[in-house]
Every structure is written in C-alpha cells, then in structure tokens.
Amino acid sequence: MKVCIGLSGGVDSSVAALLLKRAGYDVFALFMQNWHDTTGTLHGDCEWEEDRFVAEMVARKIGIPFYFVDLSDEYRKRVVDYMFDEYSKGRTPNPDVLCNREIKFDAFLKTAKKLGADMVATGHYCRKDESTGPDGKPIYHIYAGSDPNKDQSYFLCQLTQEQLSVAMFPIGDIVKPEVRRLAKEADLPSAEKKDSQGICFVGKVDLPTFLQQQLKSVQGSVVEVYDAWYEASEQYRYQKETLQSLLKEGEINMVTSYISEDKGMVTDPGIVNVWDEEKLAALPEEDWLKLSQPLSYDGIRFETETYRSGKKHIKKTRWKENPWGKIVGEHDGAQFYTIGQRKGLNIGGHQDSIFVISTDIADNIIYVGEGHRHKGLSRSVLRIAPDEIHWIREDQPMQVGEIRRYRVRIRYRQPLQEATLLMKENGLYIIFDTPQRGITSGQFAVWYTQDQEMIGSGVI
C-alpha cells in the first residue's frame, strides 16, 4: 500500500512518517505551502521555507521520497476568504477545522492521489477504527487521541466517511513525550523543534493586523455592563425562568465556574442542572430559539450632560451616569474581538479581569464584563442551523423530536462537557448540564460518545 504523509517539518508528522516506514508501507512525503503573505505574522517572513528545509531533511533521514506542492490559491479561496467574511459578520471562525476539511483532506488528498497514494497520513493526535455496518459496508470511527493533553480530534470534526476511508493517524495511540523520544532516538532533524502555533499554515499572527488586510479599523466604544442590567432585562429573566421550568428539581444555575484551558486547570463546575427530558421535548420550537439567542445589550444607551469645571467654571461635556453600564474605553473595530476575550482591551481600574461578553458589529460597540463569573459570559443553550449539522457517523443522524445524551466541546482543549442534544425542525439544540463560558458564534460544537468517539459537529 502506498501512503502519502503530509510532512510539515514538525516532530509529530516526522514521527508519523517514521512509524509508517517501519511498518513496511511504501511511503512518500508531500510538503504543502499554503501561504505567502506575511502581513501580521510574528515570526518573520521565511518560516515556511525553514519548515520545508527541515521536512526535506527528515524525509532524507528516513529514506522516503519528498515532493512539494503549492496550494496557496486554494487555501486563500477556501479558508482565508471564509475567515475574513466570518469576522466581518461578527462571528469567530475556526480556520484549522476548515483547513482539514477543505485542504488537507481535499486539495492535498487529490494531489497525493495523483502521485499514486492509496492513503494519506497526518500527524494528528486522534485514533481511527473501522467496523462493518448492517449492509456490509465499512463504517469509519474517529476517536480522541490517547494523549489527553494533545487530543486534536476537534480539528477533524468536519471530515466525512469518504475522507476518513483514506486517512491514517499513526501517532494517535502515542503520548507526546513518547513522540519526542522516538524522534530523538531516530536522530530526526525535527526532534527538538517547537510545536507550531497560530492559524493553520499562516502561523502565529497579530490577529487585528492580519484582519486589517481586508477589514477596516473604525473606532468605537467599549461598554461595561453592570449586574443591574440583568435584573432589569426581560430577555435574561425569560431565559432564567424558562430554564428553571425545564429542571427536574432544584434551582437553576445560570453562571459557570471558571475553566481555563490554557493553564490546563479545571475548577469545580458548580451546580449541575438536571434536565427533565419530557419537559425538554414539550417546549415549543419558538421557545428553544429564544433560549439559544445571545443576550442583546442594544438597550443600554448613554446621554451627555454639560457641567462647569475648575475655578474658571469652564463648560465641559460628560456622559450621564447609567445604572446598567458605563463607557470605559475605545476600540478599533468590533469585528476584531471575540466573546470571552480578555487580552488587548487595555482597560484598567478593575479588581478582576475584563472579558468581552458581546459585540455589536452594526453599531461598532464592544460590551464587556468584570470577572470570570460575570453573567454575560455564561450560556446554557446553543443552536446549530439545519444546514450546518454534520454527522461523521452518517449512519447515526438524529431525527426531529429525538433526544440524546453526548459529551460536547465548543473549542479546542476544552474538557468534554455533559449535555443533552435535542433535534427540532429549526435546528439542533445543545443544552449543557452546567453553563458554558464564552459560547461563540462561528465556532464548532463537537459531540462525542462516553468512550470518546466523535459523532458529529456543527457551526454555532
């Protein structure tokens, strides 16, 4: 069997190539260049050239043929243009998921097949299995990687059965330290190379600078939302009362405890909401739609007043005090920010961290809240539109009215969260047992079984 390994110059794909060669496959390496423009990148303008050089040395060391392909036009059209378009609408896309669906397992796969490949392998930390369906046809399963700190199954959540049929993940059963050990033992040139960061094949970027290639900077206000707004909001009261009515017992928990994926720290999630499935099924679609909507803060308005200041009583203008919020700063464009973001706001004078809780693209306003437990950071329900639902297990789609229990994550490295999934005519609803911090439109929600098989995904 002839296998094409997508060799990036990193240690993961290098060890994947090494293991394939040792297993006796007819292996060749293919390095793809997907990006030329270095505007906004933080590591200089020759990073891809260095990666190609290392990849070629790895291929030579292992003793496999090395090829190069430029897919930058496809990448711009199918990943970067989509990314710019999503940000312009105030949504936060995941280019790495799109890169795998549109480039690695499509454009790259086609190139590999032209070179004679039967299968394509990558250095992803995930596992693949195969079974036989009732019709005698194969069913391909994809599981989380064995290394919980490096599981990359999330990035493959949009793959199809056809794509999985020709995919191989040689290091899915190996933990990262063992990958490093194998690379050093084999004296691979990539053994000490640091893991890549940032946008797939673009690299580490200053996101606002990168986005400013197509999106204009327009100065706007940063509004801090106070707790009093939630006490007065009909939308928040409706969501709280409706969610309370769906419980089996107890008081509804609307705010999550803090979870930090970056630090690998998970605190007590707090009170777990136990849902009554009969009540979930009986709730009308229009109520589910309202429950899944992000809170809207456009009712917070500010008026100016004049006053006299100093000994000379100079006339000045200031904002009137508002019990619901305060203008606390300025920004260069609401489209450059995402829900849950705390870096880059440059707002001082607060005891706790400030987080973005909402962005209003039409009026160019960013709404923020203080503290990890700010009410605006948490949501319990999200919706995936019918045309955005993707079943990896094509043999297990949910029917309208069906309810299932799955474990869900809404971003890479997030610990899997217990949730109930409910299929309605107007979309798939995910109801979490504990409220989630920073649910963001445009990101992917991915659902897994208890044994960590990835079943499906969809755009929030």
Short mmCIF file of C-alpha atoms in Angstrom, two decimals:
data_model
loop_
_atom_site.label_atom_id
_atom_site.label_comp_id
_atom_site.label_asym_id
_atom_site.label_seq_id
_atom_site.Cartn_x
_atom_site.Cartn_y
_atom_site.Cartn_z
CA MET A 1 0.00 0.00 0.00
CA LYS A 2 1.32 3.43 -0.97
CA VAL A 3 0.91 6.10 1.75
CA CYS A 4 1.45 9.86 1.43
CA ILE A 5 2.48 11.52 4.67
CA GLY A 6 1.75 15.22 4.97
CA LEU A 7 5.18 16.26 6.22
CA SER A 8 5.14 19.72 7.80
CA GLY A 9 8.61 19.87 9.31
CA GLY A 10 7.22 19.36 12.82
CA VAL A 11 8.05 16.47 15.11
CA ASP A 12 4.56 14.91 15.00
CA SER A 13 4.36 14.37 11.24
CA SER A 14 8.04 13.32 11.25
CA VAL A 15 7.41 10.50 13.73
CA ALA A 16 4.23 9.55 11.86
CA ALA A 17 6.38 9.12 8.72
CA LEU A 18 8.97 7.13 10.68
CA LEU A 19 6.35 4.72 12.06
CA LEU A 20 4.79 4.18 8.63
CA LYS A 21 8.19 3.40 7.14
CA ARG A 22 8.99 0.97 9.95
CA ALA A 23 5.59 -0.72 9.45
CA GLY A 24 6.57 -1.57 5.89
CA TYR A 25 4.38 0.82 3.93
CA ASP A 26 5.52 2.34 0.64
CA VAL A 27 5.76 5.91 1.99
CA PHE A 28 6.43 9.24 0.32
CA ALA A 29 6.35 12.74 1.83
CA LEU A 30 4.44 15.73 0.49
CA PHE A 31 5.05 19.22 1.86
CA MET A 32 2.43 21.84 1.07
CA GLN A 33 2.85 25.59 1.05
CA ASN A 34 -0.45 27.31 1.77
CA TRP A 35 0.51 30.89 2.49
CA HIS A 36 2.82 33.58 1.06
CA ASP A 37 1.68 36.86 2.61
CA THR A 38 3.46 37.61 5.92
CA THR A 39 1.39 40.66 6.93
CA GLY A 40 0.63 40.36 10.64
CA THR A 41 2.80 37.28 11.23
CA LEU A 42 5.07 37.39 14.26
CA HIS A 43 7.87 35.01 13.27
CA GLY A 44 9.40 36.68 10.23
CA ASP A 45 8.94 36.03 6.54
CA CYS A 46 10.81 32.77 5.93
CA GLU A 47 9.18 30.40 8.40
CA TRP A 48 7.63 28.17 5.73
CA GLU A 49 11.00 27.91 3.96
CA GLU A 50 12.61 26.71 7.19
CA ASP A 51 9.79 24.19 7.67
CA ARG A 52 10.27 22.88 4.14
CA PHE A 53 14.03 22.57 4.69
CA VAL A 54 13.52 20.57 7.92
CA ALA A 55 10.83 18.39 6.29
CA GLU A 56 13.14 17.57 3.39
CA MET A 57 15.93 16.63 5.79
CA VAL A 58 13.53 14.39 7.74
CA ALA A 59 12.46 12.62 4.54
CA ARG A 60 16.10 12.10 3.59
CA LYS A 61 16.90 10.77 7.07
CA ILE A 62 14.00 8.28 6.99
CA GLY A 63 14.72 7.36 3.39
CA ILE A 64 11.47 8.33 1.65
CA PRO A 65 10.79 10.42 -1.49
CA PHE A 66 9.96 14.10 -0.93
CA TYR A 67 7.59 16.25 -3.00
CA PHE A 68 6.38 19.85 -2.78
CA VAL A 69 3.02 21.37 -3.73
CA ASP A 70 1.79 25.00 -3.59
CA LEU A 71 -1.87 25.11 -2.53
CA SER A 72 -1.91 28.79 -1.53
CA ASP A 73 -4.60 29.78 -4.07
CA GLU A 74 -6.94 27.06 -2.80
CA TYR A 75 -6.15 27.98 0.81
CA ARG A 76 -6.95 31.65 0.28
CA LYS A 77 -10.23 30.93 -1.50
CA ARG A 78 -11.48 28.15 0.78
CA VAL A 79 -10.10 29.10 4.19
CA VAL A 80 -8.81 32.69 4.45
CA ASP A 81 -11.59 34.38 2.46
CA TYR A 82 -14.15 32.49 4.54
CA MET A 83 -12.31 33.60 7.69
CA PHE A 84 -12.38 37.28 6.67
CA ASP A 85 -16.07 37.03 5.77
CA GLU A 86 -16.98 35.46 9.12
CA TYR A 87 -15.10 38.09 11.13
CA SER A 88 -16.78 40.88 9.14
CA LYS A 89 -20.14 39.48 10.33
CA GLY A 90 -19.05 39.42 13.98
CA ARG A 91 -18.56 35.63 14.05
CA THR A 92 -15.37 33.82 15.10
CA PRO A 93 -14.42 31.07 12.62
CA ASN A 94 -12.02 28.18 13.22
CA PRO A 95 -9.63 28.13 10.24
CA ASP A 96 -7.90 24.93 11.44
CA VAL A 97 -11.15 22.94 11.10
CA LEU A 98 -11.69 24.39 7.62
CA CYS A 99 -8.07 23.68 6.65
CA ASN A 100 -8.51 19.97 7.42
CA ARG A 101 -11.85 19.70 5.62
CA GLU A 102 -11.02 21.82 2.58
CA ILE A 103 -7.26 21.48 2.17
CA LYS A 104 -5.57 18.51 3.88
CA PHE A 105 -8.33 16.02 3.13
CA ASP A 106 -9.45 17.53 -0.17
CA ALA A 107 -7.00 19.59 -2.24
CA PHE A 108 -3.95 17.92 -0.68
CA LEU A 109 -5.57 14.49 -0.91
CA LYS A 110 -6.21 14.96 -4.64
CA THR A 111 -2.55 15.88 -5.18
CA ALA A 112 -1.41 12.85 -3.19
CA LYS A 113 -3.62 10.55 -5.27
CA LYS A 114 -2.17 11.96 -8.49
CA LEU A 115 1.23 10.92 -7.13
CA GLY A 116 -0.07 7.38 -6.63
CA ALA A 117 -1.15 7.39 -2.96
CA ASP A 118 -3.75 4.95 -1.70
CA MET A 119 -3.92 6.57 1.74
CA VAL A 120 -2.99 9.92 3.30
CA ALA A 121 -1.44 10.13 6.77
CA THR A 122 -1.05 13.11 9.11
CA GLY A 123 0.49 13.75 12.50
CA HIS A 124 -2.81 14.39 14.26
CA TYR A 125 -3.33 13.05 17.78
CA CYS A 126 -6.52 11.09 17.17
CA ARG A 127 -7.48 7.45 16.61
CA LYS A 128 -9.33 5.74 13.78
CA ASP A 129 -11.15 2.43 13.77
CA GLU A 130 -13.31 0.51 11.33
CA SER A 131 -16.36 -1.73 11.65
CA THR A 132 -18.88 -3.31 9.29
CA GLY A 133 -22.41 -1.93 9.02
CA PRO A 134 -25.63 -3.96 8.64
CA ASP A 135 -25.36 -3.52 4.87
CA GLY A 136 -21.86 -4.99 4.84
CA LYS A 137 -20.22 -1.66 4.07
CA PRO A 138 -17.40 -0.30 6.27
CA ILE A 139 -18.07 2.34 8.92
CA TYR A 140 -15.13 4.53 9.92
CA HIS A 141 -14.85 5.73 13.51
CA ILE A 142 -12.69 8.58 14.82
CA TYR A 143 -11.77 8.85 18.50
CA ALA A 144 -9.97 11.33 20.70
CA GLY A 145 -6.21 10.82 20.86
CA SER A 146 -4.68 8.77 23.67
CA ASP A 147 -2.80 11.83 24.96
CA PRO A 148 -5.47 13.97 26.70
CA ASN A 149 -3.15 16.99 26.57
CA LYS A 150 -2.70 16.76 22.81
CA ASP A 151 -6.02 15.36 21.54
CA GLN A 152 -6.65 17.01 18.14
CA SER A 153 -9.83 15.22 17.11
CA TYR A 154 -11.71 18.55 17.40
CA PHE A 155 -9.89 19.87 14.33
CA LEU A 156 -11.12 16.89 12.29
CA CYS A 157 -14.78 17.28 13.26
CA GLN A 158 -15.94 18.10 9.70
CA LEU A 159 -14.45 15.06 7.96
CA THR A 160 -16.73 12.72 6.04
CA GLN A 161 -16.80 8.93 5.88
CA GLU A 162 -15.23 9.16 2.41
CA GLN A 163 -12.35 11.29 3.73
CA LEU A 164 -11.85 9.02 6.74
CA SER A 165 -11.72 5.97 4.50
CA VAL A 166 -8.32 7.09 3.14
CA ALA A 167 -6.97 8.72 6.34
CA MET A 168 -4.29 7.37 8.65
CA PHE A 169 -3.21 8.77 12.05
CA PRO A 170 -0.06 6.84 13.06
CA ILE A 171 0.60 8.66 16.37
CA GLY A 172 -2.97 8.67 17.70
CA ASP A 173 -2.17 5.98 20.27
CA ILE A 174 1.05 7.65 21.44
CA VAL A 175 1.58 10.42 24.00
CA LYS A 176 3.67 13.46 23.13
CA PRO A 177 6.70 12.60 25.33
CA GLU A 178 6.95 9.25 23.55
CA VAL A 179 6.80 11.02 20.17
CA ARG A 180 9.71 13.23 21.24
CA ARG A 181 11.64 10.18 22.47
CA LEU A 182 11.15 8.33 19.19
CA ALA A 183 12.30 11.39 17.23
CA LYS A 184 15.46 11.75 19.32
CA GLU A 185 16.18 8.03 19.18
CA ALA A 186 15.97 8.14 15.38
CA ASP A 187 18.01 11.37 15.30
CA LEU A 188 15.35 13.18 13.28
CA PRO A 189 16.15 16.85 12.46
CA SER A 190 12.75 17.88 13.88
CA ALA A 191 13.25 16.18 17.26
CA GLU A 192 13.77 19.45 19.17
CA LYS A 193 11.51 21.62 17.01
CA LYS A 194 8.87 23.51 18.97
CA ASP A 195 5.19 22.87 18.23
CA SER A 196 3.65 25.24 15.71
CA GLN A 197 1.16 27.82 16.95
CA GLY A 198 -1.38 30.17 15.46
CA ILE A 199 -3.52 29.84 12.34
CA CYS A 200 -3.03 26.65 10.32
CA PHE A 201 -0.24 27.28 7.76
CA VAL A 202 -0.23 31.03 8.42
CA GLY A 203 1.46 30.82 11.82
CA LYS A 204 1.39 32.98 14.92
CA VAL A 205 -0.26 36.26 13.99
CA ASP A 206 -1.31 39.56 15.45
CA LEU A 207 -4.96 38.96 14.59
CA PRO A 208 -6.13 42.61 14.27
CA THR A 209 -3.17 43.41 11.97
CA PHE A 210 -3.84 40.27 9.93
CA LEU A 211 -7.57 41.04 9.61
CA GLN A 212 -6.89 44.66 8.69
CA GLN A 213 -5.73 43.41 5.29
CA GLN A 214 -9.42 43.39 4.36
CA LEU A 215 -11.39 44.74 7.33
CA LYS A 216 -11.23 48.46 8.10
CA SER A 217 -10.42 49.85 11.54
CA VAL A 218 -13.24 52.03 12.87
CA GLN A 219 -13.10 53.48 16.37
CA GLY A 220 -15.97 52.61 18.67
CA SER A 221 -16.98 52.43 22.33
CA VAL A 222 -16.28 49.74 24.91
CA VAL A 223 -19.26 49.46 27.27
CA GLU A 224 -19.04 47.72 30.63
CA VAL A 225 -22.31 46.01 31.59
CA TYR A 226 -23.28 46.05 35.28
CA ASP A 227 -25.15 43.35 37.16
CA ALA A 228 -28.17 45.66 37.46
CA TRP A 229 -28.84 45.23 33.72
CA TYR A 230 -29.56 41.51 34.19
CA GLU A 231 -32.04 42.25 36.98
CA ALA A 232 -33.94 44.57 34.63
CA SER A 233 -33.61 42.59 31.37
CA GLU A 234 -36.77 40.84 30.15
CA GLN A 235 -34.68 38.60 27.87
CA TYR A 236 -32.47 37.41 30.74
CA ARG A 237 -35.48 36.93 33.03
CA TYR A 238 -37.28 34.92 30.33
CA GLN A 239 -34.28 32.64 29.80
CA LYS A 240 -33.80 32.09 33.52
CA GLU A 241 -37.47 31.33 34.21
CA THR A 242 -37.82 29.05 31.16
CA LEU A 243 -34.67 27.07 32.01
CA GLN A 244 -35.91 26.78 35.61
CA SER A 245 -39.15 25.25 34.31
CA LEU A 246 -37.18 22.55 32.45
CA LEU A 247 -35.41 21.20 35.54
CA LYS A 248 -36.36 18.01 37.33
CA GLU A 249 -35.69 19.70 40.66
CA GLY A 250 -33.67 22.41 42.40
CA GLU A 251 -32.72 25.96 41.47
CA ILE A 252 -31.35 26.83 38.05
CA ASN A 253 -27.63 27.60 37.80
CA MET A 254 -27.02 30.35 35.22
CA VAL A 255 -23.31 31.00 35.79
CA THR A 256 -20.39 28.63 35.32
CA SER A 257 -17.31 28.43 37.50
CA TYR A 258 -14.11 29.44 35.74
CA ILE A 259 -12.43 26.96 33.40
CA SER A 260 -9.01 27.75 31.95
CA GLU A 261 -7.96 25.55 29.05
CA ASP A 262 -4.71 27.46 28.61
CA LYS A 263 -3.47 26.53 32.06
CA GLY A 264 -4.93 23.05 31.96
CA MET A 265 -6.88 23.88 35.12
CA VAL A 266 -10.49 22.90 35.66
CA THR A 267 -12.26 24.13 38.76
CA ASP A 268 -15.45 22.76 40.27
CA PRO A 269 -18.15 23.37 37.61
CA GLY A 270 -20.59 24.32 40.33
CA ILE A 271 -24.25 23.30 40.48
CA VAL A 272 -25.23 20.78 37.79
CA ASN A 273 -28.59 21.35 36.15
CA VAL A 274 -30.58 18.11 35.83
CA TRP A 275 -32.99 18.42 32.92
CA ASP A 276 -36.37 16.71 32.59
CA GLU A 277 -36.38 15.18 29.09
CA GLU A 278 -40.19 15.16 28.88
CA LYS A 279 -40.22 18.90 29.55
CA LEU A 280 -37.42 19.45 27.02
CA ALA A 281 -39.40 17.60 24.35
CA ALA A 282 -42.62 19.51 25.09
CA LEU A 283 -41.11 23.01 24.84
CA PRO A 284 -42.15 24.67 21.53
CA GLU A 285 -39.55 25.46 18.86
CA GLU A 286 -40.01 29.22 19.21
CA ASP A 287 -39.05 28.99 22.87
CA TRP A 288 -35.94 26.96 22.05
CA LEU A 289 -34.96 29.59 19.51
CA LYS A 290 -35.32 32.36 22.12
CA LEU A 291 -33.37 30.34 24.69
CA SER A 292 -30.46 29.87 22.30
CA GLN A 293 -30.15 33.54 21.37
CA PRO A 294 -27.19 35.51 22.80
CA LEU A 295 -28.23 38.36 25.07
CA SER A 296 -28.69 41.70 23.33
CA TYR A 297 -27.39 44.83 25.06
CA ASP A 298 -28.53 47.40 22.50
CA GLY A 299 -30.97 48.85 25.04
CA ILE A 300 -28.09 50.34 27.04
CA ARG A 301 -27.95 53.94 25.82
CA PHE A 302 -25.93 56.90 27.01
CA GLU A 303 -26.76 60.59 27.10
CA THR A 304 -24.45 63.54 27.59
CA GLU A 305 -24.75 66.42 30.03
CA THR A 306 -22.86 69.68 30.40
CA TYR A 307 -21.22 70.84 33.61
CA ARG A 308 -18.82 73.57 34.76
CA SER A 309 -15.34 72.63 35.99
CA GLY A 310 -12.49 74.40 37.81
CA LYS A 311 -12.12 77.90 39.16
CA LYS A 312 -12.98 79.42 35.79
CA HIS A 313 -16.09 77.25 35.53
CA ILE A 314 -15.21 76.05 32.07
CA LYS A 315 -18.15 74.33 30.42
CA LYS A 316 -17.49 70.64 29.68
CA THR A 317 -19.44 67.62 28.48
CA ARG A 318 -19.63 64.20 30.09
CA TRP A 319 -21.71 61.05 29.94
CA LYS A 320 -24.65 60.85 32.33
CA GLU A 321 -24.44 58.05 34.85
CA ASN A 322 -26.31 54.92 33.78
CA PRO A 323 -27.20 52.22 36.34
CA TRP A 324 -26.86 49.50 33.67
CA GLY A 325 -23.38 50.26 32.37
CA LYS A 326 -20.59 52.68 31.57
CA ILE A 327 -18.40 53.60 28.60
CA VAL A 328 -14.96 52.52 29.80
CA GLY A 329 -12.79 52.78 26.69
CA GLU A 330 -12.44 52.72 22.94
CA HIS A 331 -11.54 50.06 20.37
CA ASP A 332 -10.52 49.96 16.68
CA GLY A 333 -13.29 47.74 15.36
CA ALA A 334 -15.80 45.37 16.96
CA GLN A 335 -15.05 42.72 14.31
CA PHE A 336 -11.54 42.28 15.73
CA TYR A 337 -12.83 40.93 19.07
CA THR A 338 -14.43 37.68 20.16
CA ILE A 339 -16.61 36.52 23.04
CA GLY A 340 -14.58 35.59 26.12
CA GLN A 341 -11.52 37.59 25.03
CA ARG A 342 -9.65 39.46 27.76
CA LYS A 343 -6.34 40.37 26.11
CA GLY A 344 -5.94 43.52 24.05
CA LEU A 345 -8.72 45.53 25.71
CA ASN A 346 -6.39 47.88 27.64
CA ILE A 347 -8.98 48.77 30.27
CA GLY A 348 -7.68 49.47 33.76
CA GLY A 349 -9.21 50.36 37.10
CA HIS A 350 -10.76 46.98 37.82
CA GLN A 351 -10.04 44.46 40.53
CA ASP A 352 -10.73 41.43 38.30
CA SER A 353 -10.12 40.67 34.61
CA ILE A 354 -12.35 42.26 31.98
CA PHE A 355 -13.90 39.98 29.33
CA VAL A 356 -15.73 40.62 26.07
CA ILE A 357 -19.32 39.41 26.53
CA SER A 358 -20.85 40.66 23.27
CA THR A 359 -20.00 42.52 20.06
CA ASP A 360 -22.38 44.72 18.07
CA ILE A 361 -21.00 44.94 14.53
CA ALA A 362 -23.79 47.22 13.22
CA ASP A 363 -23.20 49.91 15.87
CA ASN A 364 -19.49 49.03 16.37
CA ILE A 365 -19.76 48.52 20.14
CA ILE A 366 -17.98 46.01 22.37
CA TYR A 367 -19.70 45.01 25.61
CA VAL A 368 -17.52 43.77 28.46
CA GLY A 369 -17.97 42.45 31.98
CA GLU A 370 -15.74 42.15 35.02
CA GLY A 371 -14.78 38.76 36.41
CA HIS A 372 -14.93 35.11 35.36
CA ARG A 373 -18.41 34.75 36.87
CA HIS A 374 -19.98 37.72 35.11
CA LYS A 375 -23.49 36.74 33.98
CA GLY A 376 -22.82 37.76 30.39
CA LEU A 377 -20.06 35.19 29.95
CA SER A 378 -22.31 32.15 30.56
CA ARG A 379 -24.88 30.43 28.38
CA SER A 380 -26.62 27.06 28.72
CA VAL A 381 -28.18 26.57 25.28
CA LEU A 382 -26.83 26.86 21.75
CA ARG A 383 -28.36 26.15 18.35
CA ILE A 384 -26.92 24.68 15.17
CA ALA A 385 -28.87 25.51 12.00
CA PRO A 386 -30.13 22.51 9.95
CA ASP A 387 -27.72 23.18 7.06
CA GLU A 388 -24.74 23.38 9.44
CA ILE A 389 -25.22 19.96 11.11
CA HIS A 390 -22.56 17.44 10.09
CA TRP A 391 -22.68 13.75 11.00
CA ILE A 392 -19.31 11.99 10.94
CA ARG A 393 -21.28 8.84 11.70
CA GLU A 394 -23.62 9.13 8.75
CA ASP A 395 -25.46 6.03 9.99
CA GLN A 396 -26.48 7.78 13.24
CA PRO A 397 -28.25 11.05 12.38
CA MET A 398 -30.82 12.35 14.86
CA GLN A 399 -34.45 12.58 13.77
CA VAL A 400 -36.76 15.50 14.56
CA GLY A 401 -38.03 15.14 18.12
CA GLU A 402 -35.19 12.81 19.14
CA ILE A 403 -33.19 13.44 22.32
CA ARG A 404 -29.72 12.04 23.03
CA ARG A 405 -27.02 12.45 25.63
CA TYR A 406 -23.50 13.26 24.45
CA ARG A 407 -20.30 14.87 25.70
CA VAL A 408 -19.63 18.15 23.92
CA ARG A 409 -16.79 20.64 23.47
CA ILE A 410 -17.11 24.08 21.92
CA ARG A 411 -13.39 24.83 21.47
CA TYR A 412 -10.10 23.00 21.22
CA ARG A 413 -8.65 21.74 24.54
CA GLN A 414 -11.89 22.34 26.41
CA PRO A 415 -12.69 19.39 28.70
CA LEU A 416 -15.69 17.45 27.39
CA GLN A 417 -18.96 18.74 28.84
CA GLU A 418 -22.07 16.68 29.61
CA ALA A 419 -25.03 17.80 27.52
CA THR A 420 -28.42 16.87 26.10
CA LEU A 421 -28.99 17.18 22.35
CA LEU A 422 -32.49 17.84 21.02
CA MET A 423 -33.37 17.82 17.31
CA LYS A 424 -36.07 20.21 16.13
CA GLU A 425 -37.26 21.29 12.67
CA ASN A 426 -35.39 24.60 13.02
CA GLY A 427 -32.11 23.10 14.17
CA LEU A 428 -30.18 21.03 16.68
CA TYR A 429 -30.18 22.36 20.24
CA ILE A 430 -27.43 21.58 22.74
CA ILE A 431 -28.40 22.03 26.41
CA PHE A 432 -25.45 21.84 28.78
CA ASP A 433 -25.67 20.44 32.32
CA THR A 434 -23.52 23.35 33.50
CA PRO A 435 -23.49 26.80 31.84
CA GLN A 436 -20.62 27.34 29.42
CA ARG A 437 -18.25 30.28 29.31
CA GLY A 438 -17.71 32.11 26.05
CA ILE A 439 -20.04 30.32 23.60
CA THR A 440 -19.07 31.99 20.33
CA SER A 441 -20.96 32.19 17.03
CA GLY A 442 -18.95 30.76 14.16
CA GLN A 443 -17.05 28.24 16.27
CA PHE A 444 -17.72 24.49 16.06
CA ALA A 445 -19.58 22.43 18.64
CA VAL A 446 -18.48 18.78 18.54
CA TRP A 447 -20.24 15.87 20.23
CA TYR A 448 -18.69 12.62 21.44
CA THR A 449 -19.90 9.37 22.99
CA GLN A 450 -18.84 8.36 26.51
CA ASP A 451 -15.98 6.32 25.02
CA GLN A 452 -14.77 9.44 23.15
CA GLU A 453 -15.91 8.60 19.63
CA MET A 454 -16.61 11.77 17.67
CA ILE A 455 -20.12 11.50 16.22
CA GLY A 456 -20.86 14.89 14.70
CA SER A 457 -20.31 18.62 14.71
CA GLY A 458 -21.82 21.91 13.63
CA VAL A 459 -21.27 25.65 13.43
CA ILE A 460 -22.69 27.53 16.42
#
